[in-house]
Amino acid sequence: MPLPRASAPVALGCLVLLSACTPMIGVEAAPGAADPDCAPVMLALPDVVAGDLEKVDTNAQATAAWGVSGAAVTFRCGVDQPPPSPDCQRVESGQGSVDWVTVTGEDGTWRFTTYGREPAMEVTIPPTVLTDHSSSFVGDLTSAVELVPATKECT
């Protein structure tokens, strides 16, 4: 039985209200976010990192976030490739290994940028997350990140 015409606007209104309740994290898209090699990475990212940080929606292309607004781990694909650095380290996991250049900001934020992969990817971990979690969960991203082959390694 078809719904009366008046039901369509009501249903649409309910859908809009429900979508307004969905948490969304604001993340700035990287300069190379439109790189087609980012798409399979984004699709392969895990739904949960660090055991309890659940993936939430973001507002920009080739970005992802886990956690809650103000205390979310963010991921961006298509960032600028970092130069060689003494802060480059290999993170091994059961899924493989990825080389990351790690930088700690003055505010305690940690930024991991893939080294030797084009497009490069970046993970930002705010200090609010680091109070309860180790940064070792970047290994949870290995299987997705490895979809972009490495062309260089940390030395």
PDB file of N, CA and C in Angstrom, residues 18-27 42 47 54-61 63-69 72-75:
ATOM      1  N   LEU A  18      17.818  12.323  11.938  1.00  0.00           N
ATOM      2  CA  LEU A  18      18.677  11.208  12.337  1.00  0.00           C
ATOM      3  C   LEU A  18      20.109  11.409  11.865  1.00  0.00           C
ATOM      4  N   SER A  19      20.285  11.923  10.655  1.00  0.00           N
ATOM      5  CA  SER A  19      21.642  12.131  10.163  1.00  0.00           C
ATOM      6  C   SER A  19      22.332  13.250  10.922  1.00  0.00           C
ATOM      7  N   ALA A  20      21.582  14.188  11.480  1.00  0.00           N
ATOM      8  CA  ALA A  20      22.175  15.270  12.264  1.00  0.00           C
ATOM      9  C   ALA A  20      22.773  14.732  13.566  1.00  0.00           C
ATOM     10  N   CYS A  21      22.317  13.580  14.021  1.00  0.00           N
ATOM     11  CA  CYS A  21      22.818  12.998  15.257  1.00  0.00           C
ATOM     12  C   CYS A  21      24.091  12.180  15.038  1.00  0.00           C
ATOM     13  N   THR A  22      24.424  11.879  13.799  1.00  0.00           N
ATOM     14  CA  THR A  22      25.612  11.100  13.503  1.00  0.00           C
ATOM     15  C   THR A  22      26.848  11.949  13.749  1.00  0.00           C
ATOM     16  N   PRO A  23      27.774  11.491  14.612  1.00  0.00           N
ATOM     17  CA  PRO A  23      28.960  12.303  14.867  1.00  0.00           C
ATOM     18  C   PRO A  23      29.812  12.450  13.611  1.00  0.00           C
ATOM     19  N   MET A  24      30.349  13.653  13.430  1.00  0.00           N
ATOM     20  CA  MET A  24      31.223  13.907  12.289  1.00  0.00           C
ATOM     21  C   MET A  24      32.401  14.739  12.786  1.00  0.00           C
ATOM     22  N   ILE A  25      33.596  14.332  12.359  1.00  0.00           N
ATOM     23  CA  ILE A  25      34.821  15.023  12.751  1.00  0.00           C
ATOM     24  C   ILE A  25      35.291  15.874  11.578  1.00  0.00           C
ATOM     25  N   GLY A  26      35.638  17.110  11.844  1.00  0.00           N
ATOM     26  CA  GLY A  26      36.187  17.982  10.807  1.00  0.00           C
ATOM     27  C   GLY A  26      37.672  17.692  10.617  1.00  0.00           C
ATOM     28  N   VAL A  27      38.041  17.305   9.412  1.00  0.00           N
ATOM     29  CA  VAL A  27      39.437  17.013   9.074  1.00  0.00           C
ATOM     30  C   VAL A  27      39.738  17.711   7.755  1.00  0.00           C
ATOM     31  N   MET A  42      41.443   4.012   1.764  1.00  0.00           N
ATOM     32  CA  MET A  42      40.334   4.482   2.593  1.00  0.00           C
ATOM     33  C   MET A  42      39.313   3.364   2.838  1.00  0.00           C
ATOM     34  N   ASP A  47      37.623  -0.455  11.225  1.00  0.00           N
ATOM     35  CA  ASP A  47      36.520   0.220  11.907  1.00  0.00           C
ATOM     36  C   ASP A  47      36.884   0.610  13.341  1.00  0.00           C
ATOM     37  N   GLU A  54      36.425   3.825  17.895  1.00  0.00           N
ATOM     38  CA  GLU A  54      35.588   3.476  16.755  1.00  0.00           C
ATOM     39  C   GLU A  54      35.639   4.554  15.679  1.00  0.00           C
ATOM     40  N   LYS A  55      35.580   4.098  14.440  1.00  0.00           N
ATOM     41  CA  LYS A  55      35.613   4.995  13.294  1.00  0.00           C
ATOM     42  C   LYS A  55      34.345   5.838  13.252  1.00  0.00           C
ATOM     43  N   VAL A  56      34.525   7.129  12.955  1.00  0.00           N
ATOM     44  CA  VAL A  56      33.406   8.057  12.816  1.00  0.00           C
ATOM     45  C   VAL A  56      33.518   8.760  11.471  1.00  0.00           C
ATOM     46  N   ASP A  57      32.443   9.385  11.050  1.00  0.00           N
ATOM     47  CA  ASP A  57      32.431  10.089   9.770  1.00  0.00           C
ATOM     48  C   ASP A  57      33.301  11.340   9.829  1.00  0.00           C
ATOM     49  N   THR A  58      33.853  11.691   8.675  1.00  0.00           N
ATOM     50  CA  THR A  58      34.610  12.935   8.537  1.00  0.00           C
ATOM     51  C   THR A  58      33.973  13.768   7.434  1.00  0.00           C
ATOM     52  N   ASN A  59      34.412  15.004   7.314  1.00  0.00           N
ATOM     53  CA  ASN A  59      33.794  15.919   6.360  1.00  0.00           C
ATOM     54  C   ASN A  59      34.625  16.184   5.113  1.00  0.00           C
ATOM     55  N   ALA A  60      35.697  15.420   4.895  1.00  0.00           N
ATOM     56  CA  ALA A  60      36.572  15.707   3.756  1.00  0.00           C
ATOM     57  C   ALA A  60      37.006  14.423   3.060  1.00  0.00           C
ATOM     58  N   GLN A  61      37.323  14.566   1.785  1.00  0.00           N
ATOM     59  CA  GLN A  61      37.759  13.443   0.958  1.00  0.00           C
ATOM     60  C   GLN A  61      39.076  12.864   1.464  1.00  0.00           C
ATOM     61  N   THR A  63      39.877  11.181   4.095  1.00  0.00           N
ATOM     62  CA  THR A  63      40.173  11.344   5.514  1.00  0.00           C
ATOM     63  C   THR A  63      39.377  10.316   6.310  1.00  0.00           C
ATOM     64  N   ALA A  64      39.868  10.030   7.507  1.00  0.00           N
ATOM     65  CA  ALA A  64      39.163   9.128   8.417  1.00  0.00           C
ATOM     66  C   ALA A  64      39.461   9.591   9.833  1.00  0.00           C
ATOM     67  N   ALA A  65      38.630   9.178  10.776  1.00  0.00           N
ATOM     68  CA  ALA A  65      38.848   9.516  12.184  1.00  0.00           C
ATOM     69  C   ALA A  65      38.286   8.408  13.057  1.00  0.00           C
ATOM     70  N   TRP A  66      38.898   8.265  14.209  1.00  0.00           N
ATOM     71  CA  TRP A  66      38.456   7.300  15.213  1.00  0.00           C
ATOM     72  C   TRP A  66      38.420   8.027  16.542  1.00  0.00           C
ATOM     73  N   GLY A  67      37.335   7.863  17.298  1.00  0.00           N
ATOM     74  CA  GLY A  67      37.224   8.514  18.594  1.00  0.00           C
ATOM     75  C   GLY A  67      36.083   9.507  18.602  1.00  0.00           C
ATOM     76  N   VAL A  68      36.261  10.577  19.382  1.00  0.00           N
ATOM     77  CA  VAL A  68      35.232  11.610  19.512  1.00  0.00           C
ATOM     78  C   VAL A  68      35.837  12.971  19.211  1.00  0.00           C
ATOM     79  N   SER A  69      34.990  13.898  18.849  1.00  0.00           N
ATOM     80  CA  SER A  69      35.448  15.244  18.527  1.00  0.00           C
ATOM     81  C   SER A  69      36.272  15.818  19.679  1.00  0.00           C
ATOM     82  N   ALA A  72      40.120  12.838  18.797  1.00  0.00           N
ATOM     83  CA  ALA A  72      40.051  11.838  17.733  1.00  0.00           C
ATOM     84  C   ALA A  72      41.395  11.669  17.051  1.00  0.00           C
ATOM     85  N   VAL A  73      41.700  10.427  16.722  1.00  0.00           N
ATOM     86  CA  VAL A  73      42.829  10.107  15.861  1.00  0.00           C
ATOM     87  C   VAL A  73      42.354  10.396  14.445  1.00  0.00           C
ATOM     88  N   THR A  74      43.163  11.097  13.660  1.00  0.00           N
ATOM     89  CA  THR A  74      42.757  11.395  12.288  1.00  0.00           C
ATOM     90  C   THR A  74      43.763  10.818  11.301  1.00  0.00           C
ATOM     91  N   PHE A  75      43.270  10.539  10.105  1.00  0.00           N
ATOM     92  CA  PHE A  75      44.058   9.952   9.025  1.00  0.00           C
ATOM     93  C   PHE A  75      43.770  10.748   7.765  1.00  0.00           C
TER      94      PHE A  75
END
